């Protein structure tokens, strides 16, 4: 409990208060989440706590992470702001709160696990699809959203086949692309919201195959295109992802992950060591997807975010 909340409780007792908190979803190189088993309610949860008066929220998240786990965050990425009835909670001691939780992702950190004896019974990494059942109630909404965006939790993986581009799929591929772009337009500022066809998609053979690059399609039910991805090689060690799109109604079912895995196998076999991607800053789902797949941000300007993933090259 922060000094501010402690002093407030002396005035109001257990009465409900609005509580602003900062929490951290910490992910290791395997994509596993670090959770703590709380001392107060015996449930598993994230690392975080209340923000002090005049404290920068990101600083509060870093402070709480260090105090509870012994780990130092070197970079945080805003995941989301959560509030509402799902975050209302009565602690075992009777304190009642309506939480507003600002949640960050952390992949870059150092230190050794050293759980706070006052607050944490145990620290453990969990695979996203193997999280414990007894998640602390006010953090269930946060983790549910994380799993929806990062792991497709609760959604059965759709049966798809990843195949190299074939001309017979061209028209269907364009329909898939336009539907995906139209859905993404709902996130975009008004001047970017209309879907447009790109010249490279009109002639895949010339734009990709003849360049010694690849273009893969995800083929689902009824032999229909449900996703796509291509590459542009810029050096013997670097290639860029191009046109990674999934039919909007099928997002979160593992299709994007299968397409990316196919590109990574191709890149490793080719001897590439780095995969690059770039997308608009307002496309939040892309940021969530690539971070979950091991990409890190290396550059950002007014409009675009540049991420990379380092690969292990075959010997």
GROMACS .gro file of C-alpha atoms in nm, residues 163-275:
model
  113
  163UNK     CA    1   0.100  -2.257  -4.932
  164UNK     CA    2   0.319  -2.058  -5.172
  165UNK     CA    3   0.124  -1.815  -5.387
  166UNK     CA    4  -0.067  -1.963  -5.679
  167UNK     CA    5  -0.232  -1.757  -5.951
  168UNK     CA    6  -0.568  -1.933  -5.901
  169UNK     CA    7  -0.597  -1.767  -5.559
  170UNK     CA    8  -0.525  -1.414  -5.682
  171UNK     CA    9  -0.878  -1.268  -5.686
  172UNK     CA   10  -0.965  -1.424  -5.351
  173UNK     CA   11  -0.638  -1.292  -5.206
  174UNK     CA   12  -0.736  -0.937  -5.309
  175UNK     CA   13  -1.076  -0.972  -5.142
  176UNK     CA   14  -0.902  -1.090  -4.824
  177UNK     CA   15  -0.661  -0.795  -4.839
  178UNK     CA   16  -0.936  -0.537  -4.891
  179UNK     CA   17  -1.151  -0.675  -4.608
  180UNK     CA   18  -0.851  -0.666  -4.374
  181UNK     CA   19  -0.759  -0.312  -4.478
  182UNK     CA   20  -1.118  -0.198  -4.437
  183UNK     CA   21  -1.123  -0.334  -4.080
  184UNK     CA   22  -0.791  -0.169  -3.998
  185UNK     CA   23  -0.935   0.158  -4.125
  186UNK     CA   24  -1.160   0.169  -3.820
  187UNK     CA   25  -0.847   0.240  -3.611
  188UNK     CA   26  -0.700   0.497  -3.846
  189UNK     CA   27  -0.724   0.874  -3.861
  190UNK     CA   28  -0.984   0.976  -4.118
  191UNK     CA   29  -0.734   1.053  -4.396
  192UNK     CA   30  -0.603   0.692  -4.381
  193UNK     CA   31  -0.928   0.504  -4.335
  194UNK     CA   32  -1.010   0.400  -4.694
  195UNK     CA   33  -0.869   0.066  -4.817
  196UNK     CA   34  -0.662   0.087  -5.134
  197UNK     CA   35  -0.502  -0.172  -5.360
  198UNK     CA   36  -0.123  -0.171  -5.373
  199UNK     CA   37   0.066  -0.217  -5.698
  200UNK     CA   38   0.277  -0.506  -5.569
  201UNK     CA   39  -0.037  -0.715  -5.509
  202UNK     CA   40  -0.149  -0.682  -5.870
  203UNK     CA   41   0.147  -0.887  -5.993
  204UNK     CA   42   0.281  -1.119  -5.720
  205UNK     CA   43   0.509  -1.302  -5.962
  206UNK     CA   44   0.693  -0.983  -6.061
  207UNK     CA   45   0.687  -0.815  -5.718
  208UNK     CA   46   0.795  -1.117  -5.513
  209UNK     CA   47   0.874  -1.445  -5.690
  210UNK     CA   48   1.104  -1.301  -5.959
  211UNK     CA   49   1.289  -1.109  -5.686
  212UNK     CA   50   1.374  -1.438  -5.515
  213UNK     CA   51   1.130  -1.356  -5.237
  214UNK     CA   52   0.824  -1.548  -5.124
  215UNK     CA   53   0.454  -1.482  -5.086
  216UNK     CA   54   0.255  -1.726  -4.873
  217UNK     CA   55  -0.120  -1.770  -4.849
  218UNK     CA   56  -0.322  -1.919  -4.565
  219UNK     CA   57  -0.595  -2.137  -4.717
  220UNK     CA   58  -0.896  -2.222  -4.502
  221UNK     CA   59  -1.236  -2.380  -4.549
  222UNK     CA   60  -1.377  -2.411  -4.901
  223UNK     CA   61  -1.028  -2.342  -5.040
  224UNK     CA   62  -1.056  -1.972  -4.957
  225UNK     CA   63  -0.772  -1.731  -4.877
  226UNK     CA   64  -0.788  -1.626  -4.512
  227UNK     CA   65  -0.443  -1.467  -4.478
  228UNK     CA   66  -0.127  -1.367  -4.662
  229UNK     CA   67   0.230  -1.255  -4.613
  230UNK     CA   68   0.530  -1.175  -4.834
  231UNK     CA   69   0.894  -1.078  -4.800
  232UNK     CA   70   1.128  -0.823  -4.953
  233UNK     CA   71   1.495  -0.907  -4.910
  234UNK     CA   72   1.713  -0.597  -4.874
  235UNK     CA   73   2.047  -0.764  -4.790
  236UNK     CA   74   2.181  -1.117  -4.735
  237UNK     CA   75   2.096  -1.083  -4.365
  238UNK     CA   76   1.783  -0.865  -4.363
  239UNK     CA   77   1.433  -0.909  -4.499
  240UNK     CA   78   1.111  -0.716  -4.453
  241UNK     CA   79   0.764  -0.852  -4.393
  242UNK     CA   80   0.514  -0.732  -4.651
  243UNK     CA   81   0.135  -0.753  -4.653
  244UNK     CA   82   0.077  -0.967  -4.343
  245UNK     CA   83  -0.302  -0.959  -4.327
  246UNK     CA   84  -0.571  -1.188  -4.186
  247UNK     CA   85  -0.942  -1.185  -4.257
  248UNK     CA   86  -1.074  -0.967  -3.974
  249UNK     CA   87  -1.333  -1.217  -3.852
  250UNK     CA   88  -1.060  -1.481  -3.811
  251UNK     CA   89  -0.810  -1.279  -3.608
  252UNK     CA   90  -0.686  -1.432  -3.285
  253UNK     CA   91  -0.706  -1.791  -3.413
  254UNK     CA   92  -0.337  -1.847  -3.476
  255UNK     CA   93  -0.337  -1.785  -3.852
  256UNK     CA   94  -0.100  -1.489  -3.835
  257UNK     CA   95   0.135  -1.694  -3.618
  258UNK     CA   96   0.141  -1.976  -3.873
  259UNK     CA   97   0.217  -1.735  -4.157
  260UNK     CA   98   0.494  -1.570  -3.957
  261UNK     CA   99   0.640  -1.909  -3.864
  262UNK     CA  100   0.655  -2.001  -4.234
  263UNK     CA  101   0.843  -1.678  -4.309
  264UNK     CA  102   1.086  -1.740  -4.023
  265UNK     CA  103   1.164  -2.091  -4.154
  266UNK     CA  104   1.223  -1.945  -4.499
  267UNK     CA  105   1.444  -1.668  -4.358
  268UNK     CA  106   1.657  -1.906  -4.150
  269UNK     CA  107   1.704  -2.142  -4.445
  270UNK     CA  108   1.809  -1.844  -4.656
  271UNK     CA  109   2.065  -1.734  -4.395
  272UNK     CA  110   1.887  -1.414  -4.292
  273UNK     CA  111   1.946  -1.301  -3.936
  274UNK     CA  112   1.688  -1.022  -3.898
  275UNK     CA  113   1.323  -0.980  -3.993
   0.00000   0.00000   0.00000
